[in-house]
XYZ file of C-alpha atoms in Angstrom:
579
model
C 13.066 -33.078 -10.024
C 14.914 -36.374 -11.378
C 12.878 -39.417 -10.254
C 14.878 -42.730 -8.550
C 14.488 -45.276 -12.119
C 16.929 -44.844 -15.053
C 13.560 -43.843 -17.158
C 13.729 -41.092 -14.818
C 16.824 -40.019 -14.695
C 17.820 -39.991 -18.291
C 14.507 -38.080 -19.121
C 15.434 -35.637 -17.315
C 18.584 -35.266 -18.688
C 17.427 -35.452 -22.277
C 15.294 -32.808 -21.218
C 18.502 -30.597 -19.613
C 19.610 -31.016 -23.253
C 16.534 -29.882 -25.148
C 16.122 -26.939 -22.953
C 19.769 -26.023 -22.749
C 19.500 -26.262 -26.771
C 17.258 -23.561 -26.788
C 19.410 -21.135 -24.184
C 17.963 -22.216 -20.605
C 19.750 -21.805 -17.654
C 19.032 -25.156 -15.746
C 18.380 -26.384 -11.885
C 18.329 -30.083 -10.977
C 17.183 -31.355 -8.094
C 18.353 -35.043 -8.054
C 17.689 -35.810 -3.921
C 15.130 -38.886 -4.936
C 18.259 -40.333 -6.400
C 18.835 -43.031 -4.057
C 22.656 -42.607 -2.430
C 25.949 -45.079 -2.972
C 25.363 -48.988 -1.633
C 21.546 -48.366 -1.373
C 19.929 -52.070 -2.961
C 18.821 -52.390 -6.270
C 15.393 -54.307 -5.957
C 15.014 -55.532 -9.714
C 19.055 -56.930 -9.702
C 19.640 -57.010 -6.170
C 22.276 -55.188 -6.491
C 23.858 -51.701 -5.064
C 23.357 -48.165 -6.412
C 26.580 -46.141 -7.633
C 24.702 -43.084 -6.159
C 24.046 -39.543 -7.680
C 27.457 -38.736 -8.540
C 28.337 -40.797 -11.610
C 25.025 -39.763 -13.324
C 25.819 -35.825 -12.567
C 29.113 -36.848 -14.505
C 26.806 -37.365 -17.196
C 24.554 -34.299 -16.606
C 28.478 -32.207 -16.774
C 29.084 -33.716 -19.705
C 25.980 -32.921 -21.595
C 26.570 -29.527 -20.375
C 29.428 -29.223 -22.731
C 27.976 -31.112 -25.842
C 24.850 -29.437 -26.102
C 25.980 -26.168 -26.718
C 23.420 -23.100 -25.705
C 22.121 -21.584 -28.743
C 25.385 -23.105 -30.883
C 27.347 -20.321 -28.706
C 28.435 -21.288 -25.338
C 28.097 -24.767 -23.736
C 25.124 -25.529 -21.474
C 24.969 -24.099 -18.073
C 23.269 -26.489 -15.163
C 23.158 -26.807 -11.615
C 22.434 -30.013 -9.636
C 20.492 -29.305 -5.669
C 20.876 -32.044 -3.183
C 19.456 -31.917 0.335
C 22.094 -31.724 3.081
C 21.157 -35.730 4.446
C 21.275 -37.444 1.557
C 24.130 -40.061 2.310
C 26.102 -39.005 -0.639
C 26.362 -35.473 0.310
C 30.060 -35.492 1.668
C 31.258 -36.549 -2.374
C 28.751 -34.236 -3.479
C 31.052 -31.313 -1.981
C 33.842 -32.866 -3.602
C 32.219 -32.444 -7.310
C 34.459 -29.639 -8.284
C 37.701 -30.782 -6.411
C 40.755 -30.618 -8.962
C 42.033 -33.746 -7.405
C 40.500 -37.087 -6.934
C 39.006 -39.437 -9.474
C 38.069 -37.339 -12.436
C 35.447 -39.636 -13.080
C 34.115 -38.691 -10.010
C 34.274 -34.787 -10.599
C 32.355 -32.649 -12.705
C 34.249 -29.478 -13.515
C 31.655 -27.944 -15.830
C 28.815 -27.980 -13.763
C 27.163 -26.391 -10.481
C 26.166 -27.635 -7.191
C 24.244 -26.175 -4.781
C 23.637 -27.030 -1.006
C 19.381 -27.501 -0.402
C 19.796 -27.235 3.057
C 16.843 -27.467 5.934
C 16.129 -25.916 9.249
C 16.893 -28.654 10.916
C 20.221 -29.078 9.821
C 20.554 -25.369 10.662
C 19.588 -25.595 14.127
C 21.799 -28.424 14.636
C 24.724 -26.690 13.559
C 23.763 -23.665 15.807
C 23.101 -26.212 18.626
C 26.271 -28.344 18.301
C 23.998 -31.779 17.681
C 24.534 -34.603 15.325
C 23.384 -34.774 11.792
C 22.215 -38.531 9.990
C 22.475 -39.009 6.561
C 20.451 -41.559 4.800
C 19.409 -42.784 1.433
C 16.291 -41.283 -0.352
C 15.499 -45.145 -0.931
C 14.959 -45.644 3.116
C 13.238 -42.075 3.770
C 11.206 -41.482 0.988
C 8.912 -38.989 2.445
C 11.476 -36.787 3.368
C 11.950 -34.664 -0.290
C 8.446 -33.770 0.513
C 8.727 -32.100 3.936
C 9.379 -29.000 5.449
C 9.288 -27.258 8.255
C 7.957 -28.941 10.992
C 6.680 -32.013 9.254
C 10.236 -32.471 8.159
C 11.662 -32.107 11.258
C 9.102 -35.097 13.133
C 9.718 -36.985 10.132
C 13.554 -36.673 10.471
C 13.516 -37.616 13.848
C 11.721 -40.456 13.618
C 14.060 -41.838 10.831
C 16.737 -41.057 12.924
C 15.106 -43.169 15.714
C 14.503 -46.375 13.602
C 18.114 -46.265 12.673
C 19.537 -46.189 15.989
C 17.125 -49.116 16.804
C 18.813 -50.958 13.487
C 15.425 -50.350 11.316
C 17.659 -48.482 8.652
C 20.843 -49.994 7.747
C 22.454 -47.737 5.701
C 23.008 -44.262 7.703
C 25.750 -42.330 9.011
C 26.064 -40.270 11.878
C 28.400 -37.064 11.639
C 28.742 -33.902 13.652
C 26.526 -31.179 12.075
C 29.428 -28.355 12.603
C 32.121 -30.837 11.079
C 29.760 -31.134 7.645
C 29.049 -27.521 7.752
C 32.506 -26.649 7.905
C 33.169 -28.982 4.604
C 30.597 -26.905 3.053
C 32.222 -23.776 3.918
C 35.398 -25.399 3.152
C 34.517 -26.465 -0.099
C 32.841 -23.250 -1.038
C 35.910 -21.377 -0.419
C 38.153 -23.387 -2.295
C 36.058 -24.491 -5.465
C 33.377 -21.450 -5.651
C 30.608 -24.678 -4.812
C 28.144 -25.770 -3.981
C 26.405 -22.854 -3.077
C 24.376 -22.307 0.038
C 20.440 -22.285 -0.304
C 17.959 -23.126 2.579
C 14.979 -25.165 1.717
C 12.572 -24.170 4.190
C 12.152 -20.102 3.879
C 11.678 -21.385 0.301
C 8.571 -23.680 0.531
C 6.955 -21.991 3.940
C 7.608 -18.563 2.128
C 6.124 -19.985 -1.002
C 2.359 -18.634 -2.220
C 2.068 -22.172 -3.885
C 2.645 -24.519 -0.771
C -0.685 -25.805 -1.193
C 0.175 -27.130 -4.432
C 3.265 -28.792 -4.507
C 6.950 -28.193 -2.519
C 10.137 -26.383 -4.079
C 12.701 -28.976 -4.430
C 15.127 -26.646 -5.847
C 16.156 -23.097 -6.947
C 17.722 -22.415 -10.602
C 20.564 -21.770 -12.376
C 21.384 -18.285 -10.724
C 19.146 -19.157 -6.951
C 16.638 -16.422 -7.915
C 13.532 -18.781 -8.810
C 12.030 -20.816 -6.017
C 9.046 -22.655 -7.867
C 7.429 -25.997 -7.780
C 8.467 -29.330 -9.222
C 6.928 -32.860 -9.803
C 7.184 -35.969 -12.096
C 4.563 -33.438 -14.257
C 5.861 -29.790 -14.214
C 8.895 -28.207 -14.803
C 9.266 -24.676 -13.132
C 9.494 -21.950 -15.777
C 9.441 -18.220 -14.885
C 9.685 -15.373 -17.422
C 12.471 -12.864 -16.214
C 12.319 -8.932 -16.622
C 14.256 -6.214 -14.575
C 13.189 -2.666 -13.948
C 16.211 0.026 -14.327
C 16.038 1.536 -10.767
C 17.965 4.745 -11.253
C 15.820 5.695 -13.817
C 12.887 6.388 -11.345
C 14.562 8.236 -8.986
C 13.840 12.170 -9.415
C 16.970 14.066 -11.547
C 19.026 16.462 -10.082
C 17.876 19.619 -9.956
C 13.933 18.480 -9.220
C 12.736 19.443 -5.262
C 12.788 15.864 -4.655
C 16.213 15.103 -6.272
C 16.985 11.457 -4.835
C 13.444 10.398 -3.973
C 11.777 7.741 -5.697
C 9.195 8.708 -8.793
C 6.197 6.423 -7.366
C 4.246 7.663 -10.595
C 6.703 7.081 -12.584
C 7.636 3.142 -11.416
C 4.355 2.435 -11.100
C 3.701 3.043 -15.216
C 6.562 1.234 -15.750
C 5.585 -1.728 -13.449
C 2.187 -2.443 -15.016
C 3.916 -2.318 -18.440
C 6.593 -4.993 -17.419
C 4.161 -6.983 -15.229
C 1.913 -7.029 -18.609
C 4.583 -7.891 -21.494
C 5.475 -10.913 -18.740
C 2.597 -12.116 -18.499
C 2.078 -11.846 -22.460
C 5.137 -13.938 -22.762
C 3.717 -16.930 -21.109
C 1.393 -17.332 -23.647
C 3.717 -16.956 -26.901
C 6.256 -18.552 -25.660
C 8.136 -21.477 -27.115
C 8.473 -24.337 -24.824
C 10.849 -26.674 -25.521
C 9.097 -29.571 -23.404
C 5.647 -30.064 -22.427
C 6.300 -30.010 -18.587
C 7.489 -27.153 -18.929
C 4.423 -25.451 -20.876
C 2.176 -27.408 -18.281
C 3.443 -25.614 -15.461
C 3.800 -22.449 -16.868
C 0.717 -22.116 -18.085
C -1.189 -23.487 -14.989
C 0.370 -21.134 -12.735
C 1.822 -18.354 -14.352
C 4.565 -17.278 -13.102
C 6.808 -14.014 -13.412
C 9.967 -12.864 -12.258
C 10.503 -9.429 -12.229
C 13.282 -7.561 -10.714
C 15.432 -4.451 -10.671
C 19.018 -3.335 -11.766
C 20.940 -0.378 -11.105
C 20.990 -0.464 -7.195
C 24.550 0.703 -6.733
C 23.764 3.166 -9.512
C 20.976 4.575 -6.966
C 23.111 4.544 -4.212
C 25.813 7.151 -6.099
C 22.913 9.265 -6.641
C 21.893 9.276 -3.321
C 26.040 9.790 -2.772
C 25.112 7.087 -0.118
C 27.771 4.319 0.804
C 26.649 0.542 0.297
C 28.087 0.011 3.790
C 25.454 2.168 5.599
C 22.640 1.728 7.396
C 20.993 4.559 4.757
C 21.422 1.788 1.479
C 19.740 -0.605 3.778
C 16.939 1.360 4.640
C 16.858 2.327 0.921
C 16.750 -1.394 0.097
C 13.843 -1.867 1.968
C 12.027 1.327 0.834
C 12.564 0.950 -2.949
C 12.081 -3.087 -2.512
C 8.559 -2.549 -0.901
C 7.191 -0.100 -3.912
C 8.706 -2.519 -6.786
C 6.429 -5.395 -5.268
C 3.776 -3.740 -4.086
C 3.136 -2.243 -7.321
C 4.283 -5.615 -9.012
C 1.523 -7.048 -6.756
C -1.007 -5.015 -7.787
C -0.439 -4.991 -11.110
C -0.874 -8.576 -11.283
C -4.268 -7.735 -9.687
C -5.092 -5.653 -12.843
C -4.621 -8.738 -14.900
C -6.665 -10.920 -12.855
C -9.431 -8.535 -13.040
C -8.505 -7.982 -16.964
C -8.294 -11.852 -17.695
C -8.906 -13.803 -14.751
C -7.074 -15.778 -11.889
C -4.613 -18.185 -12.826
C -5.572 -21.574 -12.316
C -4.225 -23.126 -9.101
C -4.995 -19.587 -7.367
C -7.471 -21.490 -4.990
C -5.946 -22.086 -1.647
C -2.796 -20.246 -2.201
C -1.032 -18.272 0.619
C -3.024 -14.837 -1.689
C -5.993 -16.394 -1.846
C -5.626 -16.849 2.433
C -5.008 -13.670 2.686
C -1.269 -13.776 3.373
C 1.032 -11.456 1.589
C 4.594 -12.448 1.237
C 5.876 -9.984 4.353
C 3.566 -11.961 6.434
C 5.028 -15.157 5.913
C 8.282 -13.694 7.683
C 5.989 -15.133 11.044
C 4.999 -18.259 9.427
C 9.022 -18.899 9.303
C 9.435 -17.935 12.688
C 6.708 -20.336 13.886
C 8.121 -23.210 11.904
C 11.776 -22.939 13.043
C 11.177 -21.945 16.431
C 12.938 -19.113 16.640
C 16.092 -17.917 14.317
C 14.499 -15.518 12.799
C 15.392 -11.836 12.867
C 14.118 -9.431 10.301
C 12.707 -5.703 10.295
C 9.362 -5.663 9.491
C 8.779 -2.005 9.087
C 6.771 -0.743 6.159
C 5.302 2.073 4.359
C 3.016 1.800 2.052
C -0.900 0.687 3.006
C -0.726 -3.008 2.113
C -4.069 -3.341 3.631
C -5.786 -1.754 0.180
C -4.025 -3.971 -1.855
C -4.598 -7.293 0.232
C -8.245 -6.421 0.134
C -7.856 -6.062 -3.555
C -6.443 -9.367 -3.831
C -9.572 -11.107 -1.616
C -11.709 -9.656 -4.448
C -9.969 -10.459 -7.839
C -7.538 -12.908 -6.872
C -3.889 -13.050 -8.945
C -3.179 -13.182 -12.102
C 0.394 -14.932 -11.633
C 1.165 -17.384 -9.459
C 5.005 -15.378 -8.578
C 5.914 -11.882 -9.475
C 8.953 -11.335 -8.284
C 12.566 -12.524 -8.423
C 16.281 -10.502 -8.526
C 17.898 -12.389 -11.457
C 22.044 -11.253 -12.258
C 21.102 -9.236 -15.398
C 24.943 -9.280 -16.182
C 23.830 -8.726 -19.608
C 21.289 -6.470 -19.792
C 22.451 -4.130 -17.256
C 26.271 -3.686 -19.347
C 23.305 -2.806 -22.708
C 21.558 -0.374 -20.547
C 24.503 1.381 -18.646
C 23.860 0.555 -14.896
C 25.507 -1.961 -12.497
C 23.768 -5.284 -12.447
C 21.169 -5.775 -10.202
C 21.720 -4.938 -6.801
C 25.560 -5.634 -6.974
C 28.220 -3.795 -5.295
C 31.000 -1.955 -7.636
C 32.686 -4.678 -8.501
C 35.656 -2.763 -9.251
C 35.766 1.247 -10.450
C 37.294 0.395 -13.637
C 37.737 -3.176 -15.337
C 37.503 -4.767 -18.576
C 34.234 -7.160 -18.747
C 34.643 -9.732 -21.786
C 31.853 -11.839 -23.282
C 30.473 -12.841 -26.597
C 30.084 -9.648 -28.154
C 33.988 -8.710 -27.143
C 35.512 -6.764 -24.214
C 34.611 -3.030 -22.862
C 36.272 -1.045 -20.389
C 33.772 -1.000 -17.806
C 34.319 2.741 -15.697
C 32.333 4.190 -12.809
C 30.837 7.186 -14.537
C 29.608 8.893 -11.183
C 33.264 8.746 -9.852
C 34.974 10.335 -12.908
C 32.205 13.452 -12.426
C 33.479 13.835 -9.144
C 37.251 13.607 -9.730
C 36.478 16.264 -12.595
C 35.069 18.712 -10.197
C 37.651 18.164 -7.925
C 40.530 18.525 -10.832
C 41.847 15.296 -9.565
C 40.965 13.300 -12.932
C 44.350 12.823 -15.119
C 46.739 10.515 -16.531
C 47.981 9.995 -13.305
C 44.863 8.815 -11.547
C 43.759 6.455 -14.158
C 47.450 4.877 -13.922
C 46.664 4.757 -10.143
C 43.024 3.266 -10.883
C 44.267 0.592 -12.991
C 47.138 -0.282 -11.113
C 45.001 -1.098 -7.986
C 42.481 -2.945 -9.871
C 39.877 0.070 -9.588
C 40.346 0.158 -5.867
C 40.264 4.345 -4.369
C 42.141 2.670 -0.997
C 45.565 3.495 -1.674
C 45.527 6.514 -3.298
C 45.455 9.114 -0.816
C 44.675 11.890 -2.791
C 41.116 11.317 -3.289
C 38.965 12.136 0.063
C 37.908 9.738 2.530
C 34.119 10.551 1.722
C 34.895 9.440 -2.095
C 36.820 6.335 -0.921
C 33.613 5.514 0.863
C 31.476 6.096 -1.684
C 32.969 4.476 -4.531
C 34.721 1.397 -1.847
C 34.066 -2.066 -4.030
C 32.438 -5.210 -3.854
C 35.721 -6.611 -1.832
C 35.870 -3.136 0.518
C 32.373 -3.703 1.431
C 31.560 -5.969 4.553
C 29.733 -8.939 3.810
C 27.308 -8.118 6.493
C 26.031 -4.922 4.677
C 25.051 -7.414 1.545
C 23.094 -8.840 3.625
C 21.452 -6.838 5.652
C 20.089 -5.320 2.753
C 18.948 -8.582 0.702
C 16.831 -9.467 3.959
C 15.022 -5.841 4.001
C 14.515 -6.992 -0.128
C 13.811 -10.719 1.245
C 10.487 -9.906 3.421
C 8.726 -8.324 0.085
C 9.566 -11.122 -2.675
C 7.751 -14.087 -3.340
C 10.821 -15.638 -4.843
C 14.378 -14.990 -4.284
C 17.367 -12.838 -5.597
C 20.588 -13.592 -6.982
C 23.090 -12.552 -4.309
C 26.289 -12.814 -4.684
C 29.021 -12.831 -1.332
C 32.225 -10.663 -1.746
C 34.393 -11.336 0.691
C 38.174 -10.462 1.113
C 40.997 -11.613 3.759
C 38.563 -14.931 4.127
C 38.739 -16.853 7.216
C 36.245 -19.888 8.273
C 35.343 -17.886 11.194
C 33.990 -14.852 8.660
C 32.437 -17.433 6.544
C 30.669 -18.880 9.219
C 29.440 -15.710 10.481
C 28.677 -14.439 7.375
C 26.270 -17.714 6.342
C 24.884 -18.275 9.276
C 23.504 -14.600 9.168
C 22.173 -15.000 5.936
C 19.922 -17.613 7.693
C 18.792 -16.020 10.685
C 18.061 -13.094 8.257
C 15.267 -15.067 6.563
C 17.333 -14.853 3.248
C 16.397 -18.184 0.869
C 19.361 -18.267 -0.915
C 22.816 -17.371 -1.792
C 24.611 -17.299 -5.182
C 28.707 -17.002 -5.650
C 30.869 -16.783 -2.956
C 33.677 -14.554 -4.298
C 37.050 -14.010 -2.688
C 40.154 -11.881 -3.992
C 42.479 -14.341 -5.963
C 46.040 -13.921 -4.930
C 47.707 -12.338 -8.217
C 47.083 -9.001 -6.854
C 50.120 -9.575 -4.159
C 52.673 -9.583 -7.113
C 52.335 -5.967 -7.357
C 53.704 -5.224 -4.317
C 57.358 -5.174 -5.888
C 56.533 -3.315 -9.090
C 57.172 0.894 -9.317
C 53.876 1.374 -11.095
C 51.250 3.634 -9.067
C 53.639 5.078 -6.793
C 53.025 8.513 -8.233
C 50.297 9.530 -6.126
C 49.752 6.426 -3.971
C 50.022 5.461 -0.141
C 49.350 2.052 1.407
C 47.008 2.495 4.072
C 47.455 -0.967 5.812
C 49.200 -4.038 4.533
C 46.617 -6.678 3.328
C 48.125 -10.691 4.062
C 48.717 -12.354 0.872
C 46.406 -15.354 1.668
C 45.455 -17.482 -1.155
C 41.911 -17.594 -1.909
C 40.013 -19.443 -4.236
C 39.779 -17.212 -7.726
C 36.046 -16.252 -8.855
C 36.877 -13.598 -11.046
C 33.868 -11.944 -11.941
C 31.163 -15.500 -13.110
C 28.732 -14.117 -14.967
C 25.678 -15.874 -15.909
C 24.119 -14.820 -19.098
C 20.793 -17.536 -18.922
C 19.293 -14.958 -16.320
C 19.361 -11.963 -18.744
């Protein structure tokens, strides 16, 4: 959280550099920042706003390299009515005043309920300078909301001077807009964030990270720090072969769940923290983020599509026993070495487990909210566990990329769709042909693997569309990221959403993009209860220039002709600071 004084503001951003120096993926929240033409008190003059100071967080981005091998990677929050939000969409424009643009840098939308409602309810939206509505970073939920209202009330009486009124759909659809055409700012809701959060009663989350997975408390005194880790899914399912060939290894993920939740919690304390706020926070409320990689991975074991109502319910089912056992685990500690220190009025401490808080939203927004709340394991045991020794950490759980970790182990990162059947994936270490194992197996058993259908493969970008020699049931199977409705994505974060005390990294493929499918497709993510979104990415346009060429006609039908709309080109971000 930057404070509104250039003390704070370029403390925070030697601090960006000192952690970035060390390899930390960064989130900003600069919405105390008071906006453009707000008055300077000690010179009596006006404020240039946020913007030309995030031109400065860009560019220490790229001089403070990460580690001395990439540059720095940051991403600046800003709630959705701070007055300078409509040039805070602009950030990554390639046109404009470059010294207004920061090419090197994230954005991300913090947006609240109320702004959400007033989209869905075609009101107005006022945007207003931190400086005039101070109280406002604080709030949430309902609070928020009164607040809001009553600031909006004073400025129609002439109270506040500098406002402006706009049409909530018009400044959604510039988000939308912009997200399509630049890849940011991303779209993150405030409120499931902080009324979903076990640490409410201790401060608010003013932002998420680099990646969206970590939704932790800031102040002027901590900096949110969480320890990442990722369990490798497919390796608890039961083998092929075994009577319950498919079915999760409870025994088995459990053992490995208490070892991970134990090593995390281990790091905290031998950690090297680059800044005290950091250390502070860290240490006072320990917290962990643990997730899982390999979901796809699962999903060809299962030889279930992702597009099915089956990989949801599997989402859910395999979501639950990661946390619950997380949960518990971090039980075991607390028992082991005691509570950590702010545990005392925390949503655990009341009692309230992080599926329960799923009503809490509803309450607060009024509605919107429409999530499954089956289960099956007996939570009851554990929340009685947790009324008598309390938590060890203060967070266990967050879906982080692993784009790295996952290529070391062998499994598809995280809970990502097949991005594409075969592809070359490049980073520091070099470039690997990336191939989809599971698919190969089954084109061998059905004599179908050559020379001809990895000709085919590569030609349409690992796509099994167009080649009409491989089954439907295969083509279903192995469909990627960009064959997969958005919808399915998710439908399946929100069954992961109602577990997890933080958030996940999800990522939105979407091809043939319209503003209509965009809009859908966020506004779902909302009324799913999901916290946050990561990359929207669309099919770039290079792919139409292969309609002309000869290649991959051996074997190959078109099944429909695909438009050859331009969309904006996210091929493949990866983002290395969350493992």
């Amino acid at each position: 959280t930057v404070a509104d004084d250039l003390d704070g503001i370029y403390e925070a951003i030697k601090e960006n550099a000192l952690l970035s120096k060390f390899a930390g993926g960064l989130g900003n929240d600069w919405t105390q920042v008071r906006a453009l033409g707000a008055r300077i008190k000690g010179t009596n003059g006006q404020s240039q706003g946020v913007v030309p100071f995030l031109k400065v967080v860009n560019d220490t981005a790229v001089a403070v390299n990460q580690g001395g091998k990439r540059k720095g990677a940051v991403c600046a929050y800003l709630e959705t009515w701070h007055l300078d939000i409509e040039e805070f969409l602009d950030l990554r424009k390639n046109t404009g005043d470059d010294r207004r643009r920061t090419h090197d840098m994230n954005t991300c939308n913090w947006i609240p309920d109320l702004f959400m409602k007033r989209v869905m309810e075609g009101g107005d939206w006022t945007l207003f300078s931190p400086s005039d509505v101070p109280d406002l970073h604080d709030l949430f939920g309902r609070d928020f909301e009164e607040a809001y209202v009553a600031y909006e009330a004073a400025a129609a009486r002439g109270a506040i001077k500098l406002y402006k009124t706009v049409q909530a759909s018009s400044l959604w659809r510039k988000m939308l807009t912009m997200l399509f055409e630049t890849g940011h700012p991303w779209i993150t809701f405030k409120d499931p964030c902080n009324i979903r959060s076990p640490q409410q009663h201790v401060g608010v989350v003013h932002s998420s990270n680099l990646c969206t997975e970590i939704t932790l408390n800031t102040n002027e005194d901590e900096i949110a720090v969480c320890n990442l880790g990722s369990v490798n899914l497919p390796a608890h399912l039961y083998p092929q072969g075994h009577e319950l060939a498919g079915q999760i290894n409870h025994d088995k993920l459990r053992a490995t769940v208490n070892t991970a939740m134990r090593m995390l919690d281990n790091v905290i304390d031998v950690n090297y923290y680059a800044v005290a706020k950091a250390r502070n926070a860290n240490l006072k409320h320990r917290p962990v983020g643990m997730g899982i990689m390999g979901f796809q991975d699962c999903l060809h074991q299962l030889r279930t599509p992702y597009a099915s109502e089956a990989a949801v319910e599997f989402a859910d089912r395999s979501m639950e026993a990661v946390c619950y056992y997380a949960y518990w685990a971090s039980t075991e500690l607390a028992e082991e070495r005691g509570r950590y220190a702010s545990y005392k009025g925390s949503l655990w401490d009341c009692g309230i487990l992080p599926q329960d808080t799923l009503e809490l939203l509803r309450e607060e927004r009024g509605g919107y909210v429409e999530v499954d709340t089956s289960s099956s394991l007996d939570w009851e045991v554990l929340r009685r566990r947790i009324e008598q020794y309390g938590m060890r950490n203060s967070n266990c759980i967050a879906i982080a990329p692993t784009a790295t970790i996952s290529n070391i182990i062998g499994v598809s990162a995280c809970i990502e769709p097949t991005y594409q059947n075969i592809f070359v994936k490049s980073n520091l270490s070099g470039e690997f042909t990336v191939i989809n194992d599971y698919l190969v197996a089954d084109l061998k058993q059905l004599g179908l693997w050559d020379e001809v259908m990895i000709a085919d493969m590569k030609y349409f970008d690992g796509s099994l569309a167009k080649i009409d020699r491989i089954p439907n049931e295969l083509r279903s199977l192995y469909a990627t990221a960009f064959e997969v409705e958005p919808s399915w994505l998710i439908e399946a974060a929100s069954r992961r959403q109602k577990w997890i005390d933080q958030a996940q990294s999800l990522n939105i493929y979407m091809a043939g993009v319209s503003g209509r499918k965009l809009d859908e497709t966020y506004k779902l993510a909302w009324v799913r209860g999901l916290k946050t979104t990561y990359y929207l990415r669309a099919l770039g346009a290079t792919s139409a220039e292969k309609s002309t060429g000869r290649a991959g006609a051996l074997n190959a039908v078109a099944v429909g002709e695909t438009q050859g709309t331009q969309f904006c080109s996210i091929d493949n971000p990866e983002c290395e600071a969350c493992q």
